[in-house]
Amino acid sequence: MHSTPELDEQRGAIAAACRRLAADGLVIGTAGNVSARVDDLVAITATGAAFETMTAEQVSVVDLTGRVVLGELAPTSELELHLGVYRDFAAGSVVHTHAPMATAVGCVVDVLPCVHYQMLLLGGEVRVAPYATFGTPELAANVHAALQGRTAALMANHGAVTYGGDLDKAVELAQLLEWACTVYWRAAAIGTPRALDAEAQAAVIEVAVQRGYGSSRPANDNHEDTA
């Protein structure tokens, strides 16, 4: 098939996101993959492509069955993991990293407790998907199960996965997950981290809704900001 302006834009955005993830230390070399959905197609990083130097040409395009429809390179070995997320969840983009803190925590715990209210953006506590060999249907199934009701999952002895409505959101959640794992690791070095219980989590959600946290100010709000 011939490319479209939207596909070209998304392939370039994925390449830029990969370089950003590498600069932030969430990936090293070829260890990870990123995708974004464009209608009934998925733009996804190619196998063996280094994040630090990723280009749009190293982002392949597949249909929802995994058939390559655009690009000269084979897609990542974790293709089925990505496609399954698009089938099962309302995802616009998926990010898989081998971020150091997320990977380390996933080597130790079965669940990352909700130790900070910002983790509610991930769905609260983050499950650790049982280990399976990379690129296998078993791994994809384990991760999809761990993602139920969540936007993030850790992968035992492997890495992490996040998804969002668009590419920017999926990357943002990958960064948030790595931050949460770092907070947990530092707290655990001191003692047993306290987790927010269901009541505390519900209170945060209630306040966020009441205050319209993260939303724009209504157009009829005539109050002026003051310095």
Short mmCIF file of N, CA, C and O in Angstrom, two decimals, residues 110-212:
data_model
loop_
_atom_site.label_atom_id
_atom_site.label_comp_id
_atom_site.label_asym_id
_atom_site.label_seq_id
_atom_site.Cartn_x
_atom_site.Cartn_y
_atom_site.Cartn_z
N ASP A 110 5.15 -9.41 43.26
CA ASP A 110 4.06 -9.88 42.41
C ASP A 110 3.11 -8.74 42.06
O ASP A 110 2.38 -8.81 41.06
N VAL A 111 3.10 -7.71 42.90
CA VAL A 111 2.26 -6.53 42.69
C VAL A 111 3.02 -5.31 43.20
O VAL A 111 3.60 -5.35 44.30
N LEU A 112 3.03 -4.24 42.41
CA LEU A 112 3.57 -2.97 42.87
C LEU A 112 2.44 -2.23 43.58
O LEU A 112 1.46 -1.83 42.95
N PRO A 113 2.52 -2.04 44.92
CA PRO A 113 1.42 -1.41 45.64
C PRO A 113 1.21 0.05 45.20
O PRO A 113 2.12 0.69 44.67
N CYS A 114 0.01 0.54 45.45
CA CYS A 114 -0.29 1.94 45.14
C CYS A 114 0.27 2.80 46.27
O CYS A 114 -0.41 3.10 47.25
N VAL A 115 1.52 3.21 46.12
CA VAL A 115 2.20 3.96 47.17
C VAL A 115 2.07 5.47 47.00
O VAL A 115 2.52 6.24 47.86
N HIS A 116 1.49 5.92 45.90
CA HIS A 116 1.30 7.35 45.67
C HIS A 116 0.04 7.55 44.84
O HIS A 116 -0.25 6.73 43.96
N TYR A 117 -0.69 8.63 45.11
CA TYR A 117 -1.97 8.81 44.44
C TYR A 117 -1.84 8.99 42.93
O TYR A 117 -2.78 8.72 42.18
N GLN A 118 -0.68 9.42 42.44
CA GLN A 118 -0.52 9.55 40.99
C GLN A 118 -0.59 8.20 40.29
O GLN A 118 -0.87 8.13 39.09
N MET A 119 -0.38 7.12 41.04
CA MET A 119 -0.48 5.80 40.45
C MET A 119 -1.90 5.45 40.05
O MET A 119 -2.11 4.48 39.31
N LEU A 120 -2.88 6.24 40.49
CA LEU A 120 -4.25 6.00 40.06
C LEU A 120 -4.39 6.21 38.55
O LEU A 120 -5.30 5.67 37.92
N LEU A 121 -3.48 6.97 37.96
CA LEU A 121 -3.46 7.12 36.50
C LEU A 121 -3.09 5.81 35.82
O LEU A 121 -3.38 5.61 34.63
N LEU A 122 -2.46 4.92 36.57
CA LEU A 122 -2.11 3.59 36.07
C LEU A 122 -3.19 2.57 36.40
O LEU A 122 -3.10 1.42 35.99
N GLY A 123 -4.18 3.00 37.19
CA GLY A 123 -5.23 2.11 37.65
C GLY A 123 -5.08 1.67 39.08
O GLY A 123 -5.84 0.85 39.59
N GLY A 124 -4.06 2.24 39.78
CA GLY A 124 -3.80 1.84 41.17
C GLY A 124 -2.60 0.92 41.23
O GLY A 124 -1.59 1.16 40.55
N GLU A 125 -2.69 -0.13 42.03
CA GLU A 125 -1.57 -1.06 42.10
C GLU A 125 -1.34 -1.68 40.72
O GLU A 125 -2.25 -1.84 39.92
N VAL A 126 -0.07 -2.01 40.47
CA VAL A 126 0.31 -2.53 39.16
C VAL A 126 0.69 -4.00 39.31
O VAL A 126 1.56 -4.35 40.10
N ARG A 127 0.02 -4.85 38.55
CA ARG A 127 0.29 -6.29 38.61
C ARG A 127 1.58 -6.63 37.86
O ARG A 127 1.96 -5.95 36.90
N VAL A 128 2.21 -7.72 38.27
CA VAL A 128 3.38 -8.24 37.58
C VAL A 128 2.97 -9.49 36.81
O VAL A 128 2.56 -10.49 37.41
N ALA A 129 3.06 -9.42 35.50
CA ALA A 129 2.71 -10.58 34.67
C ALA A 129 3.75 -11.68 34.86
O ALA A 129 4.95 -11.41 34.86
N PRO A 130 3.32 -12.93 35.03
CA PRO A 130 4.27 -14.03 35.20
C PRO A 130 5.23 -14.12 34.02
O PRO A 130 4.88 -13.78 32.88
N TYR A 131 6.42 -14.61 34.30
CA TYR A 131 7.45 -14.69 33.27
C TYR A 131 7.08 -15.69 32.17
O TYR A 131 6.52 -16.75 32.43
N ALA A 132 7.40 -15.32 30.94
CA ALA A 132 7.34 -16.22 29.79
C ALA A 132 8.36 -15.72 28.79
O ALA A 132 8.73 -14.54 28.80
N THR A 133 8.80 -16.57 27.90
CA THR A 133 9.81 -16.20 26.92
C THR A 133 9.32 -15.07 26.04
O THR A 133 8.15 -15.05 25.63
N PHE A 134 10.21 -14.14 25.72
CA PHE A 134 9.82 -12.98 24.92
C PHE A 134 9.30 -13.43 23.54
O PHE A 134 9.72 -14.43 22.99
N GLY A 135 8.34 -12.66 23.03
CA GLY A 135 7.80 -12.92 21.71
C GLY A 135 6.85 -14.09 21.61
O GLY A 135 6.42 -14.44 20.51
N THR A 136 6.47 -14.68 22.74
CA THR A 136 5.59 -15.86 22.70
C THR A 136 4.14 -15.49 22.99
O THR A 136 3.86 -14.48 23.66
N PRO A 137 3.21 -16.32 22.52
CA PRO A 137 1.80 -16.09 22.86
C PRO A 137 1.57 -16.13 24.37
O PRO A 137 0.68 -15.43 24.88
N GLU A 138 2.34 -16.95 25.09
CA GLU A 138 2.19 -17.04 26.54
C GLU A 138 2.50 -15.71 27.21
O GLU A 138 1.78 -15.28 28.12
N LEU A 139 3.57 -15.06 26.76
CA LEU A 139 3.91 -13.76 27.33
C LEU A 139 2.81 -12.75 27.05
O LEU A 139 2.38 -12.00 27.94
N ALA A 140 2.35 -12.70 25.80
CA ALA A 140 1.28 -11.76 25.45
C ALA A 140 0.05 -11.99 26.31
O ALA A 140 -0.55 -11.04 26.83
N ALA A 141 -0.34 -13.26 26.49
CA ALA A 141 -1.53 -13.57 27.29
C ALA A 141 -1.33 -13.16 28.75
O ALA A 141 -2.25 -12.62 29.39
N ASN A 142 -0.15 -13.39 29.29
CA ASN A 142 0.13 -13.01 30.68
C ASN A 142 0.03 -11.50 30.87
O ASN A 142 -0.52 -11.02 31.87
N VAL A 143 0.58 -10.75 29.93
CA VAL A 143 0.54 -9.29 30.03
C VAL A 143 -0.88 -8.78 29.88
O VAL A 143 -1.32 -7.88 30.63
N HIS A 144 -1.63 -9.34 28.95
CA HIS A 144 -3.02 -8.88 28.75
C HIS A 144 -3.85 -9.12 30.01
O HIS A 144 -4.68 -8.29 30.39
N ALA A 145 -3.62 -10.24 30.67
CA ALA A 145 -4.34 -10.52 31.92
C ALA A 145 -3.96 -9.52 33.00
O ALA A 145 -4.83 -9.04 33.75
N ALA A 146 -2.69 -9.17 33.09
CA ALA A 146 -2.22 -8.23 34.10
C ALA A 146 -2.75 -6.82 33.85
O ALA A 146 -2.86 -6.01 34.77
N LEU A 147 -3.08 -6.52 32.60
CA LEU A 147 -3.55 -5.18 32.24
C LEU A 147 -5.05 -4.98 32.48
O LEU A 147 -5.53 -3.85 32.37
N GLN A 148 -5.77 -6.01 32.83
CA GLN A 148 -7.21 -5.86 33.03
C GLN A 148 -7.47 -4.79 34.09
O GLN A 148 -7.00 -4.88 35.22
N GLY A 149 -8.22 -3.74 33.71
CA GLY A 149 -8.53 -2.67 34.65
C GLY A 149 -7.38 -1.75 34.94
O GLY A 149 -7.45 -0.92 35.86
N ARG A 150 -6.31 -1.85 34.18
CA ARG A 150 -5.11 -1.04 34.40
C ARG A 150 -4.63 -0.45 33.08
O ARG A 150 -5.04 -0.89 32.00
N THR A 151 -3.73 0.52 33.15
CA THR A 151 -3.07 1.03 31.94
C THR A 151 -1.59 0.69 31.96
O THR A 151 -0.83 1.19 31.11
N ALA A 152 -1.17 -0.13 32.91
CA ALA A 152 0.23 -0.51 33.02
C ALA A 152 0.35 -1.90 33.63
O ALA A 152 -0.50 -2.33 34.41
N ALA A 153 1.42 -2.58 33.27
CA ALA A 153 1.75 -3.86 33.88
C ALA A 153 3.26 -4.00 33.90
O ALA A 153 3.96 -3.52 32.98
N LEU A 154 3.77 -4.62 34.95
CA LEU A 154 5.16 -5.02 34.98
C LEU A 154 5.24 -6.45 34.45
O LEU A 154 4.25 -7.20 34.49
N MET A 155 6.42 -6.82 33.96
CA MET A 155 6.63 -8.14 33.38
C MET A 155 7.77 -8.80 34.16
O MET A 155 8.88 -8.27 34.18
N ALA A 156 7.48 -9.91 34.81
CA ALA A 156 8.48 -10.55 35.67
C ALA A 156 9.78 -10.80 34.90
O ALA A 156 9.76 -11.38 33.81
N ASN A 157 10.88 -10.31 35.48
CA ASN A 157 12.22 -10.52 34.93
C ASN A 157 12.33 -10.08 33.47
O ASN A 157 13.05 -10.69 32.68
N HIS A 158 11.62 -9.00 33.13
CA HIS A 158 11.60 -8.58 31.73
C HIS A 158 11.53 -7.06 31.56
O HIS A 158 12.44 -6.45 31.05
N GLY A 159 10.41 -6.44 31.96
CA GLY A 159 10.26 -5.01 31.72
C GLY A 159 8.89 -4.51 32.10
O GLY A 159 8.31 -4.93 33.11
N ALA A 160 8.32 -3.64 31.26
CA ALA A 160 7.04 -3.01 31.58
C ALA A 160 6.29 -2.67 30.31
O ALA A 160 6.88 -2.49 29.24
N VAL A 161 4.97 -2.56 30.44
CA VAL A 161 4.09 -2.18 29.34
C VAL A 161 3.11 -1.14 29.84
O VAL A 161 2.54 -1.29 30.93
N THR A 162 2.90 -0.10 29.04
CA THR A 162 1.84 0.87 29.31
C THR A 162 1.07 1.12 28.02
O THR A 162 1.59 0.92 26.93
N TYR A 163 -0.17 1.56 28.17
CA TYR A 163 -0.91 1.97 26.98
C TYR A 163 -1.73 3.20 27.31
O TYR A 163 -2.08 3.46 28.48
N GLY A 164 -2.03 3.99 26.27
CA GLY A 164 -2.82 5.19 26.46
C GLY A 164 -3.65 5.48 25.23
O GLY A 164 -3.55 4.77 24.22
N GLY A 165 -4.44 6.53 25.33
CA GLY A 165 -5.28 6.91 24.21
C GLY A 165 -4.51 7.39 23.01
O GLY A 165 -5.00 7.32 21.87
N ASP A 166 -3.31 7.90 23.25
CA ASP A 166 -2.45 8.31 22.16
C ASP A 166 -1.00 8.09 22.56
O ASP A 166 -0.70 7.66 23.68
N LEU A 167 -0.09 8.38 21.64
CA LEU A 167 1.33 8.10 21.87
C LEU A 167 1.89 8.89 23.04
O LEU A 167 2.60 8.33 23.89
N ASP A 168 1.57 10.17 23.11
CA ASP A 168 2.09 11.00 24.21
C ASP A 168 1.66 10.45 25.57
O ASP A 168 2.45 10.43 26.52
N LYS A 169 0.40 10.00 25.66
CA LYS A 169 -0.10 9.50 26.93
C LYS A 169 0.58 8.18 27.30
O LYS A 169 0.93 7.96 28.47
N ALA A 170 0.79 7.31 26.33
CA ALA A 170 1.44 6.03 26.62
C ALA A 170 2.87 6.24 27.10
O ALA A 170 3.33 5.57 28.03
N VAL A 171 3.58 7.19 26.50
CA VAL A 171 4.94 7.51 26.93
C VAL A 171 4.92 8.12 28.33
O VAL A 171 5.74 7.77 29.20
N GLU A 172 3.98 9.03 28.56
CA GLU A 172 3.85 9.66 29.88
C GLU A 172 3.62 8.62 30.97
O GLU A 172 4.20 8.69 32.06
N LEU A 173 2.79 7.63 30.69
CA LEU A 173 2.51 6.59 31.68
C LEU A 173 3.72 5.68 31.89
O LEU A 173 3.95 5.21 33.01
N ALA A 174 4.52 5.46 30.85
CA ALA A 174 5.76 4.69 31.01
C ALA A 174 6.71 5.42 31.94
O ALA A 174 7.37 4.81 32.80
N GLN A 175 6.78 6.74 31.80
CA GLN A 175 7.63 7.54 32.69
C GLN A 175 7.09 7.52 34.11
O GLN A 175 7.86 7.43 35.08
N LEU A 176 5.77 7.63 34.25
CA LEU A 176 5.15 7.59 35.58
C LEU A 176 5.40 6.26 36.26
O LEU A 176 5.71 6.21 37.46
N LEU A 177 5.29 5.17 35.52
CA LEU A 177 5.52 3.85 36.10
C LEU A 177 6.95 3.71 36.59
O LEU A 177 7.19 3.19 37.68
N GLU A 178 7.90 4.20 35.82
CA GLU A 178 9.31 4.12 36.24
C GLU A 178 9.52 4.96 37.50
O GLU A 178 10.24 4.55 38.42
N TRP A 179 8.89 6.13 37.57
CA TRP A 179 8.98 6.98 38.76
C TRP A 179 8.38 6.26 39.97
O TRP A 179 8.97 6.25 41.06
N ALA A 180 7.21 5.63 39.79
CA ALA A 180 6.57 4.93 40.90
C ALA A 180 7.43 3.77 41.39
O ALA A 180 7.53 3.53 42.60
N CYS A 181 8.05 3.06 40.47
CA CYS A 181 8.94 1.96 40.86
C CYS A 181 10.15 2.49 41.63
O CYS A 181 10.61 1.85 42.59
N THR A 182 10.65 3.65 41.23
CA THR A 182 11.78 4.26 41.93
C THR A 182 11.39 4.66 43.34
O THR A 182 12.13 4.43 44.31
N VAL A 183 10.20 5.27 43.50
CA VAL A 183 9.70 5.66 44.82
C VAL A 183 9.56 4.42 45.70
O VAL A 183 9.99 4.41 46.87
N TYR A 184 8.97 3.37 45.14
CA TYR A 184 8.78 2.14 45.92
C TYR A 184 10.12 1.55 46.35
O TYR A 184 10.30 1.15 47.51
N TRP A 185 11.08 1.50 45.44
CA TRP A 185 12.40 0.95 45.74
C TRP A 185 13.09 1.73 46.87
O TRP A 185 13.63 1.16 47.80
N ARG A 186 13.01 3.06 46.79
CA ARG A 186 13.65 3.88 47.82
C ARG A 186 12.95 3.73 49.16
O ARG A 186 13.60 3.67 50.21
N ALA A 187 11.63 3.67 49.14
CA ALA A 187 10.89 3.49 50.38
C ALA A 187 11.17 2.12 50.99
O ALA A 187 11.35 1.99 52.21
N ALA A 188 11.24 1.09 50.15
CA ALA A 188 11.49 -0.26 50.65
C ALA A 188 12.89 -0.41 51.24
O ALA A 188 13.11 -1.27 52.10
N ALA A 189 13.81 0.45 50.79
CA ALA A 189 15.16 0.42 51.36
C ALA A 189 15.18 0.93 52.79
O ALA A 189 16.10 0.62 53.56
N ILE A 190 14.15 1.70 53.16
CA ILE A 190 14.05 2.26 54.51
C ILE A 190 13.22 1.36 55.42
O ILE A 190 13.55 1.14 56.58
N GLY A 191 12.13 0.85 54.87
CA GLY A 191 11.22 0.02 55.67
C GLY A 191 10.16 -0.56 54.77
O GLY A 191 10.35 -0.70 53.56
N THR A 192 9.01 -0.89 55.35
CA THR A 192 7.90 -1.43 54.57
C THR A 192 7.05 -0.29 54.04
O THR A 192 6.45 0.45 54.84
N PRO A 193 6.97 -0.09 52.73
CA PRO A 193 6.20 1.04 52.20
C PRO A 193 4.72 0.94 52.54
O PRO A 193 4.14 -0.16 52.52
N ARG A 194 4.12 2.07 52.91
CA ARG A 194 2.68 2.11 53.13
C ARG A 194 1.99 2.24 51.78
O ARG A 194 2.42 3.00 50.92
N ALA A 195 0.89 1.54 51.61
CA ALA A 195 0.09 1.64 50.38
C ALA A 195 -1.21 2.37 50.69
O ALA A 195 -1.74 2.28 51.82
N LEU A 196 -1.73 3.11 49.74
CA LEU A 196 -3.03 3.77 49.90
C LEU A 196 -4.12 2.72 49.82
O LEU A 196 -4.17 1.93 48.86
N ASP A 197 -5.01 2.70 50.81
CA ASP A 197 -6.08 1.73 50.78
C ASP A 197 -7.20 2.20 49.85
O ASP A 197 -7.13 3.30 49.28
N ALA A 198 -8.23 1.37 49.69
CA ALA A 198 -9.31 1.67 48.76
C ALA A 198 -10.02 2.97 49.11
O ALA A 198 -10.40 3.75 48.23
N GLU A 199 -10.20 3.23 50.40
CA GLU A 199 -10.87 4.46 50.83
C GLU A 199 -10.07 5.69 50.44
O GLU A 199 -10.62 6.68 49.94
N ALA A 200 -8.75 5.65 50.67
CA ALA A 200 -7.90 6.78 50.32
C ALA A 200 -7.88 7.00 48.81
O ALA A 200 -7.90 8.15 48.33
N GLN A 201 -7.85 5.93 48.05
CA GLN A 201 -7.86 6.05 46.60
C GLN A 201 -9.16 6.66 46.10
O GLN A 201 -9.17 7.53 45.23
N ALA A 202 -10.28 6.22 46.68
CA ALA A 202 -11.58 6.75 46.28
C ALA A 202 -11.68 8.24 46.60
O ALA A 202 -12.27 9.02 45.84
N ALA A 203 -11.10 8.65 47.73
CA ALA A 203 -11.14 10.07 48.12
C ALA A 203 -10.36 10.92 47.12
O ALA A 203 -10.78 12.04 46.79
N VAL A 204 -9.23 10.42 46.64
CA VAL A 204 -8.44 11.15 45.65
C VAL A 204 -9.25 11.33 44.37
O VAL A 204 -9.30 12.42 43.79
N ILE A 205 -9.89 10.25 43.93
CA ILE A 205 -10.70 10.33 42.71
C ILE A 205 -11.84 11.32 42.87
O ILE A 205 -12.12 12.12 41.98
N GLU A 206 -12.48 11.31 44.04
CA GLU A 206 -13.60 12.22 44.29
C GLU A 206 -13.14 13.68 44.23
O GLU A 206 -13.78 14.52 43.61
N VAL A 207 -12.01 13.98 44.86
CA VAL A 207 -11.50 15.35 44.86
C VAL A 207 -11.10 15.77 43.44
O VAL A 207 -11.37 16.90 43.01
N ALA A 208 -10.47 14.86 42.71
CA ALA A 208 -10.06 15.17 41.35
C ALA A 208 -11.25 15.50 40.47
O ALA A 208 -11.22 16.44 39.66
N VAL A 209 -12.35 14.75 40.65
CA VAL A 209 -13.56 14.99 39.86
C VAL A 209 -14.18 16.32 40.26
O VAL A 209 -14.59 17.12 39.41
N GLN A 210 -14.27 16.57 41.57
CA GLN A 210 -14.89 17.81 42.05
C GLN A 210 -14.15 19.04 41.56
O GLN A 210 -14.76 20.05 41.20
N ARG A 211 -12.84 18.96 41.53
CA ARG A 211 -12.03 20.12 41.16
C ARG A 211 -11.74 20.18 39.67
O ARG A 211 -11.09 21.12 39.21
N GLY A 212 -12.20 19.16 38.92
CA GLY A 212 -11.91 19.16 37.49
C GLY A 212 -10.43 19.10 37.22
O GLY A 212 -9.91 19.74 36.30
#
